[in-house]
Coordinates of C-alpha atoms and ligand atoms in Angstrom, one line a residue:
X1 CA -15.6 -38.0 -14.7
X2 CA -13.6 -36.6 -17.8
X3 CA -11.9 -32.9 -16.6
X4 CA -11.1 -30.4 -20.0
X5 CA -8.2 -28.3 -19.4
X6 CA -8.2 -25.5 -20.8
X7 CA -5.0 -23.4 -22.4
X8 CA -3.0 -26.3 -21.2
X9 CA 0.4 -25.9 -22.1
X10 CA 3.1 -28.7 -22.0
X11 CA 4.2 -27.7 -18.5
X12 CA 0.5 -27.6 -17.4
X13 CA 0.0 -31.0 -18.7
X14 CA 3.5 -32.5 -16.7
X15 CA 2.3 -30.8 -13.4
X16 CA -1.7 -32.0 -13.7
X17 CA -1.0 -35.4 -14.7
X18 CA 1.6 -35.9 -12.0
X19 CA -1.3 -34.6 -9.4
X20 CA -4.2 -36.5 -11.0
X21 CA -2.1 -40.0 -10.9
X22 CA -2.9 -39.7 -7.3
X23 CA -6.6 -39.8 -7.7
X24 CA -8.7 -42.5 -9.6
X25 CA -11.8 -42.8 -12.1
X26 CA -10.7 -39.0 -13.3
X27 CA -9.3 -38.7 -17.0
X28 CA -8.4 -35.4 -18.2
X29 CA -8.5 -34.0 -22.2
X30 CA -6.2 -31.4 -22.9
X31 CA -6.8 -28.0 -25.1
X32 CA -4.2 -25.1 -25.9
X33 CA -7.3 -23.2 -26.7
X34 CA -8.5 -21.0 -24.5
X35 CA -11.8 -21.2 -23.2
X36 CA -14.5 -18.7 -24.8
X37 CA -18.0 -19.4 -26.8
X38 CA -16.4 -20.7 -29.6
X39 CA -14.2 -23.0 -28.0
X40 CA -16.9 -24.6 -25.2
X41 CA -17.9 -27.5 -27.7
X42 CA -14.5 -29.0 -26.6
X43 CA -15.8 -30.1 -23.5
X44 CA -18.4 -31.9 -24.7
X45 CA -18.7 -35.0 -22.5
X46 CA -16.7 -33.7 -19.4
X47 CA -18.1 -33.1 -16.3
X48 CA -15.8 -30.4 -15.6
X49 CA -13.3 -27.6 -17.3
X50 CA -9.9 -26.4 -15.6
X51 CA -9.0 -23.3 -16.7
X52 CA -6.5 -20.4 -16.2
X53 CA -6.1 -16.9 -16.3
X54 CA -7.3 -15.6 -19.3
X55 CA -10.0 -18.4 -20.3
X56 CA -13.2 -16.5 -20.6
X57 CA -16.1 -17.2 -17.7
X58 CA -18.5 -14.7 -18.7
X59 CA -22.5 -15.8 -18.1
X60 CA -23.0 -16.8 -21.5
X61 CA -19.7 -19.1 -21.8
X62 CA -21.1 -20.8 -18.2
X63 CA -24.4 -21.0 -19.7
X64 CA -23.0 -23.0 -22.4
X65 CA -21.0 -25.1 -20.6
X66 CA -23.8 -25.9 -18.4
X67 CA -25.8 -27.1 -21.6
X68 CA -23.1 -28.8 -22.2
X69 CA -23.4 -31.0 -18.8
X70 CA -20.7 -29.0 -17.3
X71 CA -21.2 -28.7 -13.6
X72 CA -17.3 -27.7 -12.2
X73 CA -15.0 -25.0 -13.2
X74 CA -11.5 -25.3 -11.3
X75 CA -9.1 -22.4 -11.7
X76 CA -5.8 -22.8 -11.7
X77 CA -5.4 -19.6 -10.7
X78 CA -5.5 -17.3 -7.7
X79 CA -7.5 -14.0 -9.4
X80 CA -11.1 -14.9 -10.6
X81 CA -11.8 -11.6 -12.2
X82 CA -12.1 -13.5 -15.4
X83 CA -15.0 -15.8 -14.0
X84 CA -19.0 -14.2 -13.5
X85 CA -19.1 -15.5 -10.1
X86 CA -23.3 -14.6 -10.6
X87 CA -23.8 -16.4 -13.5
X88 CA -22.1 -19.6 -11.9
X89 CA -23.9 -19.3 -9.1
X90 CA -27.3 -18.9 -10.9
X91 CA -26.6 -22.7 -12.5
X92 CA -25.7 -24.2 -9.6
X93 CA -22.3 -24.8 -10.8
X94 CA -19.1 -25.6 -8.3
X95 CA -16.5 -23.1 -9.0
X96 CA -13.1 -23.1 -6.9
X97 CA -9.6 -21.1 -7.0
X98 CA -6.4 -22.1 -6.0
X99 CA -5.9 -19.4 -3.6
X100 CA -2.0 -18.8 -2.0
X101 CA 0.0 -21.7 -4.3
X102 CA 3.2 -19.8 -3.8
X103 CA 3.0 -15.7 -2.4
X104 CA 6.4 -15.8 -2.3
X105 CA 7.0 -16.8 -6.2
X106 CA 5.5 -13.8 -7.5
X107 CA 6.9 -11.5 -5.2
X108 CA 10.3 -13.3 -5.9
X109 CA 9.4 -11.9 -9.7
X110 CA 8.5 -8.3 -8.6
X111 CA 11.6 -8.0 -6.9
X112 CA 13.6 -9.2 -9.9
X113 CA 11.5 -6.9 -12.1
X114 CA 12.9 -4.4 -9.5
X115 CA 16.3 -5.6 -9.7
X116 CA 16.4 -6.0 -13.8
X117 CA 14.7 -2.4 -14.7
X118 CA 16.6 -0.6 -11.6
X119 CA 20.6 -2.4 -12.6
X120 CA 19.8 -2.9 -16.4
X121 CA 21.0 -6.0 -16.1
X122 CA 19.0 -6.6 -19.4
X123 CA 20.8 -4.3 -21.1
X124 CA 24.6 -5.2 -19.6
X125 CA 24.0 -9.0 -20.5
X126 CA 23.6 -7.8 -24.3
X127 CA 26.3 -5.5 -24.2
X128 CA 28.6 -8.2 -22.5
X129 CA 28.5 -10.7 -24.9
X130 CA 28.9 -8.1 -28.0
X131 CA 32.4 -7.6 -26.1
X132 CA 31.0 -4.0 -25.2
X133 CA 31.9 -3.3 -21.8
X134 CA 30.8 0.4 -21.2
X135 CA 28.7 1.6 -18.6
X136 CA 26.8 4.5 -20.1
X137 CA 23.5 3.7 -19.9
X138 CA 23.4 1.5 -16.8
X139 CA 23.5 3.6 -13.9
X140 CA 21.0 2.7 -11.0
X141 CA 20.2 4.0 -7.9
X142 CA 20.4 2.0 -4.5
X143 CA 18.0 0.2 -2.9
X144 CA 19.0 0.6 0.7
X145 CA 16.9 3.2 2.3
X146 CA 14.9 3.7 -0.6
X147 CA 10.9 4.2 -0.1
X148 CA 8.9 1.1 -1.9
X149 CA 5.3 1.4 -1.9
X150 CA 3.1 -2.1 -1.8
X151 CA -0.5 -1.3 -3.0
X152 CA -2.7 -4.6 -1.8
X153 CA -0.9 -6.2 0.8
X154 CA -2.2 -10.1 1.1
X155 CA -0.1 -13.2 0.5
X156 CA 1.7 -11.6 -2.1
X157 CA 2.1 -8.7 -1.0
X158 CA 3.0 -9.0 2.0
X159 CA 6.0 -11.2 0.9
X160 CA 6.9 -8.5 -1.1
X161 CA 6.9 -6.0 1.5
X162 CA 9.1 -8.5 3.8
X163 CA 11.9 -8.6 0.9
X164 CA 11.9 -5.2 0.4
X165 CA 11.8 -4.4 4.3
X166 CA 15.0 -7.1 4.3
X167 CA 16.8 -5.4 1.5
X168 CA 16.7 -2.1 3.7
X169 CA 14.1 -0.2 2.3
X170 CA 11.4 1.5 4.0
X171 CA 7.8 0.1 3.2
X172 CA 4.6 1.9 3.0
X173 CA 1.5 -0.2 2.7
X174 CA -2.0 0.9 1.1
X175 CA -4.8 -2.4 1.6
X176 CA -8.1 -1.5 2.8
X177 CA -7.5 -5.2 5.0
X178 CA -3.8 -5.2 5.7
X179 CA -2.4 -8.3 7.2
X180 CA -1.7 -7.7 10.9
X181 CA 1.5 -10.0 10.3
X182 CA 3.5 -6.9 9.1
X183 CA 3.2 -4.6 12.1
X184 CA 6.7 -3.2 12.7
X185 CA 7.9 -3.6 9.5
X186 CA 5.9 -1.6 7.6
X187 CA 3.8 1.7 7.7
X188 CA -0.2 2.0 6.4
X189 CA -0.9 4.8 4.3
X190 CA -3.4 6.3 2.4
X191 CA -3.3 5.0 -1.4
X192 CA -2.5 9.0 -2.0
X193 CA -0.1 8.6 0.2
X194 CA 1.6 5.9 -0.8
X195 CA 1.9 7.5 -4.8
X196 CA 3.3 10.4 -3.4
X197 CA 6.4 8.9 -1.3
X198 CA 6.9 6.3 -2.9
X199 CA 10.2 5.5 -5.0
X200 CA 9.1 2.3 -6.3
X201 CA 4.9 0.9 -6.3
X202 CA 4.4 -2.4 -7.1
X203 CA 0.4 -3.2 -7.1
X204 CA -0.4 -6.4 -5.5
X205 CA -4.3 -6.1 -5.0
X206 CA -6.8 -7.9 -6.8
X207 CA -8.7 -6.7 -10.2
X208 CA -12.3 -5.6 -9.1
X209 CA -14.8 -3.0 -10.4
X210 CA -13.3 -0.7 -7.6
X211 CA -9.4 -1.2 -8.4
X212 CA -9.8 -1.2 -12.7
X213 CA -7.6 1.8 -13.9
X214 CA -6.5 2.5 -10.5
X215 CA -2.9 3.7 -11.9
X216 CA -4.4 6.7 -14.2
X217 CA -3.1 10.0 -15.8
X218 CA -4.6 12.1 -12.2
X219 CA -3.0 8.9 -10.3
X220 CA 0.3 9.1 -12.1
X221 CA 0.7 12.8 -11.3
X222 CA 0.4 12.1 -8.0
X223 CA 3.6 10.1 -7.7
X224 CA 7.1 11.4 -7.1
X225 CA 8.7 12.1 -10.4
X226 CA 10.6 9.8 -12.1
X227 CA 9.4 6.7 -9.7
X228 CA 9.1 3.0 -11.2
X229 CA 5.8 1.4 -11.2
X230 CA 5.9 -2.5 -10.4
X231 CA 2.5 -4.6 -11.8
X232 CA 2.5 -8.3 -11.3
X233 CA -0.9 -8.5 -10.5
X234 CA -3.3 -7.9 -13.0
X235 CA -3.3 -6.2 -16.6
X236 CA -6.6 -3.9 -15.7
X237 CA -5.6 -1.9 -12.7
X238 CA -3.4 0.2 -14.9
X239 CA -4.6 2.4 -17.7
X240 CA -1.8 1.7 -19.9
X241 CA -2.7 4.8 -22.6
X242 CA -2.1 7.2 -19.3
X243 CA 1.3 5.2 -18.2
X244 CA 2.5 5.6 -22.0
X245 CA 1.7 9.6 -21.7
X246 CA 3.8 9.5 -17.9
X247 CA 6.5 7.7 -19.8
X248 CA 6.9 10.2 -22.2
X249 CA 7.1 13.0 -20.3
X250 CA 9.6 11.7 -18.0
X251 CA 6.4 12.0 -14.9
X252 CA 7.0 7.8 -14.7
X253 CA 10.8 6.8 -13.8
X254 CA 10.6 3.5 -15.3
X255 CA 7.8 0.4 -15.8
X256 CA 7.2 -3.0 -15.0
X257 CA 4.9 -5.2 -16.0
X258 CA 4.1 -9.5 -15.8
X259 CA 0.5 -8.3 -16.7
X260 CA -1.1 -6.1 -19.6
X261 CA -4.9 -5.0 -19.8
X262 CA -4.6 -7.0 -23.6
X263 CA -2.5 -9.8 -22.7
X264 CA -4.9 -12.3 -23.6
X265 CA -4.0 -11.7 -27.2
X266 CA -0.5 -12.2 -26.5
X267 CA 0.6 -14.2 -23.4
X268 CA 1.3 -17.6 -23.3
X269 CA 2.1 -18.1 -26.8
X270 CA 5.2 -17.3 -28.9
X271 CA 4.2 -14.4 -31.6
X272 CA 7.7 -14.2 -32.6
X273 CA 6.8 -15.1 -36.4
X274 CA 3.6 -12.4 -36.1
X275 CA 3.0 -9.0 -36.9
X276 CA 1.8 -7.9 -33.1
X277 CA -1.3 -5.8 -34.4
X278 CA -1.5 -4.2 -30.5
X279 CA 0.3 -0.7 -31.1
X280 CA -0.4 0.5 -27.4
X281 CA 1.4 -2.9 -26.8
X282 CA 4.1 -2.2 -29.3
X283 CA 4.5 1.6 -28.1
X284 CA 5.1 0.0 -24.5
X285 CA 8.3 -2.1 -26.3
X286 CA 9.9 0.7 -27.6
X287 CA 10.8 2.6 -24.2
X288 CA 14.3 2.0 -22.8
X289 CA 12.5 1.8 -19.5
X290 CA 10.3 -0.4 -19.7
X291 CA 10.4 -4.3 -19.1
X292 CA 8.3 -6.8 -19.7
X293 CA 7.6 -9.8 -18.7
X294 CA 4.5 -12.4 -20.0
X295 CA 2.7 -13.5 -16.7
X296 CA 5.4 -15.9 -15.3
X297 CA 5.3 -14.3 -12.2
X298 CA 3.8 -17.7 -10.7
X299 CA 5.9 -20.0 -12.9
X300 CA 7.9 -21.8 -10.4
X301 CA 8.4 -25.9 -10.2
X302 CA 6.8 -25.4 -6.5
X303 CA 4.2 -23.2 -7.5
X304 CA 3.0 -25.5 -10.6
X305 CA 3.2 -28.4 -8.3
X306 CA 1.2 -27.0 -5.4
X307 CA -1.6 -25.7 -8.3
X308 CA -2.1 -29.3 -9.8
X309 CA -2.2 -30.8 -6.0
X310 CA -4.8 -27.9 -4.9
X311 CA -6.5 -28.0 -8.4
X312 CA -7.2 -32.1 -7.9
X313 CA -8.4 -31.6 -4.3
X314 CA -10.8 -29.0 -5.3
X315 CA -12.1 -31.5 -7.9
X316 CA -12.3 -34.2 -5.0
X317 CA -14.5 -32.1 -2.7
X318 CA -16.6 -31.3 -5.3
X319 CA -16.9 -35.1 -6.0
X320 CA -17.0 -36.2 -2.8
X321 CA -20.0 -33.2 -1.9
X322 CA -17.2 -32.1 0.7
X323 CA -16.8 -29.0 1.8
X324 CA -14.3 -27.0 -0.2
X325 CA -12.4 -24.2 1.2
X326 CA -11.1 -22.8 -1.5
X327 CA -14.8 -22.5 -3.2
X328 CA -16.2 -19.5 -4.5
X329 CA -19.8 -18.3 -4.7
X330 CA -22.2 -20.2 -3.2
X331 CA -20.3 -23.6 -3.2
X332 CA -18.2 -21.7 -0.4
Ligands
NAI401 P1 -4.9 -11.7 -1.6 O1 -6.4 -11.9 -1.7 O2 -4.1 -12.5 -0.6 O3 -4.5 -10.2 -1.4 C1 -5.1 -9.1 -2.0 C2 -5.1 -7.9 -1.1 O4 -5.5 -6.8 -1.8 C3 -6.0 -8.1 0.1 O5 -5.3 -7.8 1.3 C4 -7.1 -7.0 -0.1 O6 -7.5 -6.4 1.1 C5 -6.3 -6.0 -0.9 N1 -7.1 -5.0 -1.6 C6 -8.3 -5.1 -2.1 N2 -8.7 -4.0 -2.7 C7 -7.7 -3.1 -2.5 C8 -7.5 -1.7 -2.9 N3 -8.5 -1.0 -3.5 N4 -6.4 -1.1 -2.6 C9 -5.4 -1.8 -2.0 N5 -5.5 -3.1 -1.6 C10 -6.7 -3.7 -1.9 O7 -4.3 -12.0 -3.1 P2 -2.8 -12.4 -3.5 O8 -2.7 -13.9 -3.4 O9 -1.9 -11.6 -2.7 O10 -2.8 -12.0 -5.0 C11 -2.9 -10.7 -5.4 C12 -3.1 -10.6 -6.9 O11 -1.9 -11.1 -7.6 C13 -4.2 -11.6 -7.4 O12 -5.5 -10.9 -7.4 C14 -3.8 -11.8 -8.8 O13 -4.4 -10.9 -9.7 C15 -2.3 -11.6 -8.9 N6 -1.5 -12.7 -9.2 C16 -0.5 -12.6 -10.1 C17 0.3 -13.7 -10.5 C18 1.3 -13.7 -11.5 O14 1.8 -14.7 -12.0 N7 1.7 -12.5 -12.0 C19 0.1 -15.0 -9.8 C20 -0.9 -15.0 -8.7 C21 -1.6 -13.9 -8.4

């Protein structure tokens, strides 16, 4: 069986292969492109396609793959908002996630999103090495006793509430399914709630029909003034137009982001030589108070290493016809 990977950078490759020497009679071809109509041909004689986070799965891109003799997709992801669960379904194909590879990775980054944008710790390690030593500019507030707002509280979030709990602040929790493994340390609220006592809201639930835009100009007004808003989740839940208006008028505090609605034109890939057509994009860079980071929020050694081992089991059971718990759809 011959596996495509799909926007397979070098680090992807070192992980995977290292994973897939453990298993026999698989070979794997590797693509930087990212999957989308135009780019299915490449997995003309595979059996199966491993993709990430922004790799298109939309019904006709399955359909095609499925011509193709495709009957796998593997994400090497957790979010599957980019995949037409349906569609997959429809053809019969095996589709699987790599759920909870490392919770605590992401909100490890949130935290030092937190950290960064709150200290300017950014800004001081420019100064610093320019010999300029002043402090104008880099006041902060403390953390300790300070109210932090986790919207979506799951694997990730739920590590991100127990950092923030341990660093002294007090946690309020909006998930319509909060994990019971938090009782004491943090307290539920209404997502209303939550925007309006909340010094810092980092969003942790999942990109759905329901959750798209979530963070929008009436949302925004909602929350305290001047609060920092923390996304490591997924581009989509925020409108980004209405942040940049919050921005401006001083409403939003400060931004951070791992994720951006558009990032699939950007991420991954150094546009350092480019002219970055994106001007909602470029508007975002231009604010003092606002950092930005391009999806690494999983990028850990353990986190890469627990994807490729989780990715190549998934592949297994759906060799072996075993059952797969990490399936989605009907192969579930
Ligand atoms: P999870 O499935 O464990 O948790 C999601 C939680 O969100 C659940 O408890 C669910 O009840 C809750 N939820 C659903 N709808 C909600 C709503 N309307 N309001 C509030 N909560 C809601 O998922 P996990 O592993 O914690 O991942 C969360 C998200 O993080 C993923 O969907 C993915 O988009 C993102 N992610 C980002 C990464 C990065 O590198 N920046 C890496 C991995 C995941």
């Amino acid at each position: 069986m011959k596996l495509a990977v799909y926007s397979a950078q070098p680090y992807d490759r070192r992980f995977l292969e290292e994973a897939r020497s453990a298993m026999s009679g698989v070979e794997t071809v590797y693509f930087s492109d990212r999957l989308e109509l135009d780019t299915v041909p490449l997995a003309q004689g595979c059996g199966a396609v491993c993709v990430f986070v922004n790799d298109k799965l939309d019904a006709p891109v399955l359909e095609a793959l499925h011509a193709l003799g495709v009957r796998a997709v593997l994400l090497r992801c957790a979010g599957f908002n980019n995949l037409d669960i349906a569609a997959g379904m429809r053809l019969g194909m095996f589709m699987a996630r790599v759920p909870a590879y490392a919770p605590e990775a992401v909100a490890e980054h949130a935290l030092a999103l937190v950290m960064t944008l709150n200290r300017r710790t950014h800004r001081a390690y420019a100064r610093v090495r320019e010999g300029n030593f002043a402090l104008d500019g880099l006041l902060g507030m403390t953390l300790h006793g300070k109210t932090v707002g986790i919207v979506g509280a799951g694997q990730i979030g739920a590590a991100a509430a127990r950092i923030f709990h341990g660093m002294g602040c007090k946690v309020l929790v909006s998930d319509p399914a909060p994990a019971s493994q938090l009782d004491g340390l943090v307290e539920r609220v209404s997502l209303d709630e939550l925007l309006t006592r909340s010094d810092i809201v980092s969003l942790h639930c999942p990109l759905m029909d329901a959750t798209r835009h979530m963070i929008n100009a009436a949302s925004l007004a909602t929350m305290k003034r001047g609060a920092m808003l923390v996304n490591t989740s997924r581009g989509g839940l925020i409108d980004t137009a209405a942040v940049i208006d919050a921005l401006k008028c001083g409403q939003l505090g400060a931004l951070a982001i791992d994720v951006y609605e558009q990032e699939s034109n950007l991420f991954f890939h150094d546009h350092s030589s480019d002219i970055i057509a994106d001007d909602v994009f470029q508007r975002l860079m231009t604010f003092p108070n606002v950092l930005v980071t391009g999806h690494q929020g999983f990028f850990t050694i353990e986190a890469m290493r627990e994807i490729a081992t989780v990715t190549f089991a998934n592949l297994a059971c759906y060799l072996q016809g075993a059952r797969c718990p990490n399936a989605l759809g009907a192969s579930a």
